[in-house]
CSV table of C-alpha atoms in Angstrom, one decimal:
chain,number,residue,atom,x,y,z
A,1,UNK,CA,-24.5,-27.8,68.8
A,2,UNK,CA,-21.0,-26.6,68.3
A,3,UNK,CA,-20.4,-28.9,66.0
A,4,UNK,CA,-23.6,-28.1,63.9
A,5,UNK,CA,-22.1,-24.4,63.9
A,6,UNK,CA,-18.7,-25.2,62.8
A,7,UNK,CA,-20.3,-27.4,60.1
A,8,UNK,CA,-22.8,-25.1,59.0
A,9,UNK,CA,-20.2,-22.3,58.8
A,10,UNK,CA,-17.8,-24.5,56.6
A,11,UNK,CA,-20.6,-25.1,54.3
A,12,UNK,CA,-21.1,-21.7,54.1
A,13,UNK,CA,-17.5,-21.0,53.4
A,14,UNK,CA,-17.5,-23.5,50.7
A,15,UNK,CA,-20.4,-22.1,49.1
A,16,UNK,CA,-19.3,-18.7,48.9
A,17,UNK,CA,-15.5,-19.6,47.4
A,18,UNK,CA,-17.5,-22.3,44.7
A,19,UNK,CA,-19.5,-19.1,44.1
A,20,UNK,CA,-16.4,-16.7,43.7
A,21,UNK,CA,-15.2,-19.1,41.3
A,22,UNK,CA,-18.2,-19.5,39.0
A,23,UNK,CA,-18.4,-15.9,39.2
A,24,UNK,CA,-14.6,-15.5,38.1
A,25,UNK,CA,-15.3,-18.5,35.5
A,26,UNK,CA,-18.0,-16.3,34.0
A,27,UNK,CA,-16.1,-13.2,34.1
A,28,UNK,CA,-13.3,-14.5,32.1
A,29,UNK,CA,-15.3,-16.5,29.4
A,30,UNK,CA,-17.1,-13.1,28.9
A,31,UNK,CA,-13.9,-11.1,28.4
A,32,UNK,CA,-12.6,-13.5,25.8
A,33,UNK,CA,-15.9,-13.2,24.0
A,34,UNK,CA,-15.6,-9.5,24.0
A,35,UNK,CA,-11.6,-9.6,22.5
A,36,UNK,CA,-12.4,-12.7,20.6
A,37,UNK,CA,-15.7,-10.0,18.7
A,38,UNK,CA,-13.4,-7.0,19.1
A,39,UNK,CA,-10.5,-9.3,17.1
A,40,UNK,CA,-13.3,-10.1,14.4
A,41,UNK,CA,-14.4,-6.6,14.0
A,42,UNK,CA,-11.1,-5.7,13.4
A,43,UNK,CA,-10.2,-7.9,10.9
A,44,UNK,CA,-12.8,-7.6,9.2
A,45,UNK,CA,-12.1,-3.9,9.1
A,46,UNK,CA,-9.4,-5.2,6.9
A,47,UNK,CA,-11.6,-6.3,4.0
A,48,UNK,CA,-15.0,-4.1,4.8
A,49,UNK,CA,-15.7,-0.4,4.6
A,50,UNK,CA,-17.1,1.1,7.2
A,51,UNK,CA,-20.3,2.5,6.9
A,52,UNK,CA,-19.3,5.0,9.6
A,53,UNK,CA,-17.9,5.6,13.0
A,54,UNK,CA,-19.1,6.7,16.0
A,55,UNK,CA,-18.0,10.6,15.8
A,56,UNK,CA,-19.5,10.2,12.1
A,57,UNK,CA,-22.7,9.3,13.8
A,58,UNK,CA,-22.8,11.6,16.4
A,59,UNK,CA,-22.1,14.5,14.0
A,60,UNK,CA,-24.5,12.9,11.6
A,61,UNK,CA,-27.0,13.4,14.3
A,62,UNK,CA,-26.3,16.7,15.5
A,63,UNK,CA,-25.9,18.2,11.9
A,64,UNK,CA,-29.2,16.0,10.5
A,65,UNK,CA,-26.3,14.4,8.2
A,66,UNK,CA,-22.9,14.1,6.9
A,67,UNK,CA,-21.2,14.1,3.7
A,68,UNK,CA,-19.5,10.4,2.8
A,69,UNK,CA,-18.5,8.4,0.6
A,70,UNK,CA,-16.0,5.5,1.1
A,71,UNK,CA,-13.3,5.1,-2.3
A,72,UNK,CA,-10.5,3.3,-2.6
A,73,UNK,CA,-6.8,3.8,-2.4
A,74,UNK,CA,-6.3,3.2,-6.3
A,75,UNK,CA,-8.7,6.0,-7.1
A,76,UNK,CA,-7.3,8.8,-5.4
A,77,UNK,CA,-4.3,10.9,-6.7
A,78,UNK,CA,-1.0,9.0,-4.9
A,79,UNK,CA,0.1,12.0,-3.8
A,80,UNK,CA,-3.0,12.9,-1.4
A,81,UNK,CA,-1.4,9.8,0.6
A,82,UNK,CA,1.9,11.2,1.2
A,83,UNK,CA,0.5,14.5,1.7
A,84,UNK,CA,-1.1,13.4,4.6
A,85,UNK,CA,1.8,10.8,5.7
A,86,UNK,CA,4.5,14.4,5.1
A,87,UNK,CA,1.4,15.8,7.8
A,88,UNK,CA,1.0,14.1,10.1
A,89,UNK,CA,3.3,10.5,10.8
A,90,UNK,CA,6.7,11.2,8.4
A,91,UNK,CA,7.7,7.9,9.7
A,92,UNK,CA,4.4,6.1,9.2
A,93,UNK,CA,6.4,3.1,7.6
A,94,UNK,CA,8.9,2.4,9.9
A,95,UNK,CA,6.9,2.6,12.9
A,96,UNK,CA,4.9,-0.3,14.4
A,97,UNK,CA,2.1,2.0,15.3
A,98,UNK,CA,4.1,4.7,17.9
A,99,UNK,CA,6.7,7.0,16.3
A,100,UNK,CA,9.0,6.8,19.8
A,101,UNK,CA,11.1,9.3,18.3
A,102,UNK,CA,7.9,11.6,17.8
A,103,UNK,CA,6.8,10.9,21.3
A,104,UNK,CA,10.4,12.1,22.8
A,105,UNK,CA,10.1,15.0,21.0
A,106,UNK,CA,7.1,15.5,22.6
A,107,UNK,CA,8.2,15.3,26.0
A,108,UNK,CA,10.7,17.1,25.5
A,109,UNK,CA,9.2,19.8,24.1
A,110,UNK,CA,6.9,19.9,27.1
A,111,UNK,CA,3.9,18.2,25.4
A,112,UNK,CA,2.8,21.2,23.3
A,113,UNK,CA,2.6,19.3,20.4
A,114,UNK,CA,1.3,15.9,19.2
A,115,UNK,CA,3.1,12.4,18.7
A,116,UNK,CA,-0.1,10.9,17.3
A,117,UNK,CA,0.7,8.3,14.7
A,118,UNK,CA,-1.8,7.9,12.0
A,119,UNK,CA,-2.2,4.5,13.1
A,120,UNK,CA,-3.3,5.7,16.1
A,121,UNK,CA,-6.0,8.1,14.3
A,122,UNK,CA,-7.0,5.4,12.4
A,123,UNK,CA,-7.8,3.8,15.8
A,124,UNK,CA,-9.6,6.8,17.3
A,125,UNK,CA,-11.9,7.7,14.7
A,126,UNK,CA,-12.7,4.0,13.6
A,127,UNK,CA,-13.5,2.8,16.8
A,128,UNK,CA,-13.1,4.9,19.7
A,129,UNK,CA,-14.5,8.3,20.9
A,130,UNK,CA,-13.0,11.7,20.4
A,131,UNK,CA,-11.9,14.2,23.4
A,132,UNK,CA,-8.8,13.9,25.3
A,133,UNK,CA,-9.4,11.3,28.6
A,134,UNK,CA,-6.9,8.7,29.8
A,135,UNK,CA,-9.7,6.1,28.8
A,136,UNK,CA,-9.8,6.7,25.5
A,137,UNK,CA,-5.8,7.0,25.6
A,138,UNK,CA,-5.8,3.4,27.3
A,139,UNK,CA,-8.3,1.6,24.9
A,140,UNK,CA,-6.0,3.9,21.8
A,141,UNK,CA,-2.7,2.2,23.0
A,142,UNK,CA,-4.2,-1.4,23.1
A,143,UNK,CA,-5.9,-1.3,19.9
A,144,UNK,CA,-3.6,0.3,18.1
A,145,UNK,CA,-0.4,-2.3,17.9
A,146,UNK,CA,-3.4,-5.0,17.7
A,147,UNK,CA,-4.5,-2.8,14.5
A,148,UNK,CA,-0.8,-2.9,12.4
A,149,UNK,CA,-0.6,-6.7,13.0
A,150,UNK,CA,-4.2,-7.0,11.3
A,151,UNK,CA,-3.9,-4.8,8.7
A,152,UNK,CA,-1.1,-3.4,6.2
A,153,UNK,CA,0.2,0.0,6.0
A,154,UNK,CA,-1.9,0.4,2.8
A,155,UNK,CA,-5.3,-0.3,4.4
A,156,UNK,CA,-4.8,1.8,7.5
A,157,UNK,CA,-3.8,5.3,5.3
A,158,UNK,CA,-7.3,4.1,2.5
A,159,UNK,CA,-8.9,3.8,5.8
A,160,UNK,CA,-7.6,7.1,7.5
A,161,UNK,CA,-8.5,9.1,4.2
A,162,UNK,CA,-11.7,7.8,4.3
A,163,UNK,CA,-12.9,8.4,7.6
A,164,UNK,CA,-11.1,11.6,8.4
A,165,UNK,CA,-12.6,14.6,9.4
A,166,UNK,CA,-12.1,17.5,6.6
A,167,UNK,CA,-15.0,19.8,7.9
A,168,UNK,CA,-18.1,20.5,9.6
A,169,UNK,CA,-20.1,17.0,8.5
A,170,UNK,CA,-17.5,16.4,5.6
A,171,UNK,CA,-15.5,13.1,6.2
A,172,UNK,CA,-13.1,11.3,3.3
A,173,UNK,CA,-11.4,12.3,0.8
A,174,UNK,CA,-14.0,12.2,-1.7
A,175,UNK,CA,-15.9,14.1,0.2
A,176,UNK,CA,-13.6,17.0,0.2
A,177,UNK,CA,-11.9,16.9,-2.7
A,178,UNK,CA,-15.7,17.8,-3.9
A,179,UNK,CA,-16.4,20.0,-1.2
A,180,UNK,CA,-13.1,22.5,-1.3
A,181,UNK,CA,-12.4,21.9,-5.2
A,182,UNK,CA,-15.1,20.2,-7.2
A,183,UNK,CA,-12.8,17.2,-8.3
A,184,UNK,CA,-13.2,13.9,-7.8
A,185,UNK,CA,-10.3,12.6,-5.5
A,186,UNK,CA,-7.9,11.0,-8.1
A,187,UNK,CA,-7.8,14.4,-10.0
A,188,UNK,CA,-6.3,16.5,-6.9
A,189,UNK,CA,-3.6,18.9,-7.5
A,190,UNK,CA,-0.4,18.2,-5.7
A,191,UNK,CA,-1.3,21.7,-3.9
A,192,UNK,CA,-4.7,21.0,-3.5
A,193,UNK,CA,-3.6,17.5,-1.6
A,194,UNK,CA,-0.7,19.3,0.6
A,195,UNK,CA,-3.9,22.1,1.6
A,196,UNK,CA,-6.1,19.0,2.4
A,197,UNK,CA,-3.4,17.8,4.7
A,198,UNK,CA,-2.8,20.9,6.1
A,199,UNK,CA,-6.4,21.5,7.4
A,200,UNK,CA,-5.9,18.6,9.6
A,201,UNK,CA,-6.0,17.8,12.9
A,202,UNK,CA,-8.1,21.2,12.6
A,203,UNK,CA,-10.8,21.2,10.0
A,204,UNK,CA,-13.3,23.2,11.8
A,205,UNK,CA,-10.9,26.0,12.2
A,206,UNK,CA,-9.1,25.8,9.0
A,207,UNK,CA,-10.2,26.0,5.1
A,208,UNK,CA,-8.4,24.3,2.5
A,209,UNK,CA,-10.3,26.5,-0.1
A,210,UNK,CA,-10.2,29.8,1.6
A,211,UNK,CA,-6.4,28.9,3.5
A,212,UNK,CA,-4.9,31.4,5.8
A,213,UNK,CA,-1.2,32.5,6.3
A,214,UNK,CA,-0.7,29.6,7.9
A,215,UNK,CA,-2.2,27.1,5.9
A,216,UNK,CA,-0.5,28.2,3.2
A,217,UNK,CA,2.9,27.5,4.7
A,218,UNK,CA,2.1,24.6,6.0
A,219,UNK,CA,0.9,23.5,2.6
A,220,UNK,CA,4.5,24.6,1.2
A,221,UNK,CA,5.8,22.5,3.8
A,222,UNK,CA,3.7,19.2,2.8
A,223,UNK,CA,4.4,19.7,-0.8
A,224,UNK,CA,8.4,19.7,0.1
A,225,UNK,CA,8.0,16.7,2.4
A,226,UNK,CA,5.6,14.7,0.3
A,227,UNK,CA,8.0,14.6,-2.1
A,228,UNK,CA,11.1,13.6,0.1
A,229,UNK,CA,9.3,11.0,1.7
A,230,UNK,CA,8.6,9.7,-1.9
A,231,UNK,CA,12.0,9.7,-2.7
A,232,UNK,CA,13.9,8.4,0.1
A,233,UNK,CA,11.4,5.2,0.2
A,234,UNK,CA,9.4,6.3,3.1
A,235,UNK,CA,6.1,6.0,0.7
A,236,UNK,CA,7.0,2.5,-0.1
A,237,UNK,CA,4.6,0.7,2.4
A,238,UNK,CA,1.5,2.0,0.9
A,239,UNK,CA,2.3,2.8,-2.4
A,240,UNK,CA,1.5,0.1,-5.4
């Protein structure tokens, strides 16, 4: 009878670790499925416009719609690109997707201001969700070195331009340039760039058309600083 025990129990025991294994077997051929997809979608973000993005589609649905319309990097005015790289990520070509000088700034400034690359916005409104969580922070820092080996420079700023938020249900640069100025995108002003730019990471609380004190400053700044970065060669990476 012992025996019988001791036998059964070792069955048992067997069963349970073959079925730990399957499990883990599973598990991990699932998981390489899911980064082998994520991988795919990403490249092929490389090549295909987005026809929108999660925040686009939540804001589509709680305004009945949004205003978009993807255009390409040729077809809008070269300097709306360095506006936004003055903006936002000065260092946006010398970076692999974290400014680390930026970031130290940061901390040591206490954290009250951002370090956000615009690789790393590229990231957030392509793919993830907004709101500040450690989540989306984790799934932001995989992503986003995974993002500048796929594409180039070029493609993440078209895609940033195109996707980013200028106001309530207005996303892209075509978008805006319409909505604040009644231009098409590769007519904007040097001014009316930098004030683009400036409204950002803000839109909802800042008009590019109707600018406050401190828009306007800012959009002094952005002028000044597009046109450094153009001449010391920090526009190279996306510029043609």
């Amino acid at each position: 009878m012992a025996k019988r025990k001791t036998r059964t129990k070792t069955t048992s025991r067997v069963r349970s670790q073959g079925l730990v294994r399957k499990t883990l077997r599973i598990a991990v051929r699932v998981g390489l499925v899911v980064v082998a997809l994520g991988l795919l979608v990403m490249f092929l973000g490389r090549y295909v416009p987005p026809l929108t993005t999660p925040y686009m589609f939540a804001e589509g649905r709680k305004l009945g719609g949004v205003s978009y319309e993807w255009v390409a990097l040729e077809d809008v005015a070269p300097v709306m690109a360095r506006s936004v790289v003055a903006a936002e990520d000065a260092n946006f070509c010398t970076h692999w997707g974290f400014d680390m000088v930026a970031i130290r700034e940061a901390i040591e400034d206490g954290g009250t201001r951002g370090a956000s690359t615009l690789s790393q916005q590229t990231v957030k409104n392509l793919y993830l969700w907004h709101g500040r969580n450690y989540t989306r922070k984790a799934a932001e820092a995989l992503l986003t070195p995974v993002l500048e080996g796929l594409w180039p420079k070029r493609r993440i700023i078209e895609v940033y331009l195109n996707i980013a938020e200028f106001d309530s249900g207005v996303f892209g640069v075509k978008a805006a340039a319409a909505h604040y100025f009644g231009v098409s995108p590769d007519a904007l002003s040097a001014t009316q760039a930098a004030r683009l730019a400036a409204i950002l990471p803000s839109p909802k609380k800042r008009s590019a058309s109707r600018p406050s004190d401190f828009v306007r400053k800012r959009t002094r700044a952005i002028i000044d600083g597009a046109a450094t970065i153009r001449r010391d060669g920090r526009a190279a990476c996306f510029e043609s």
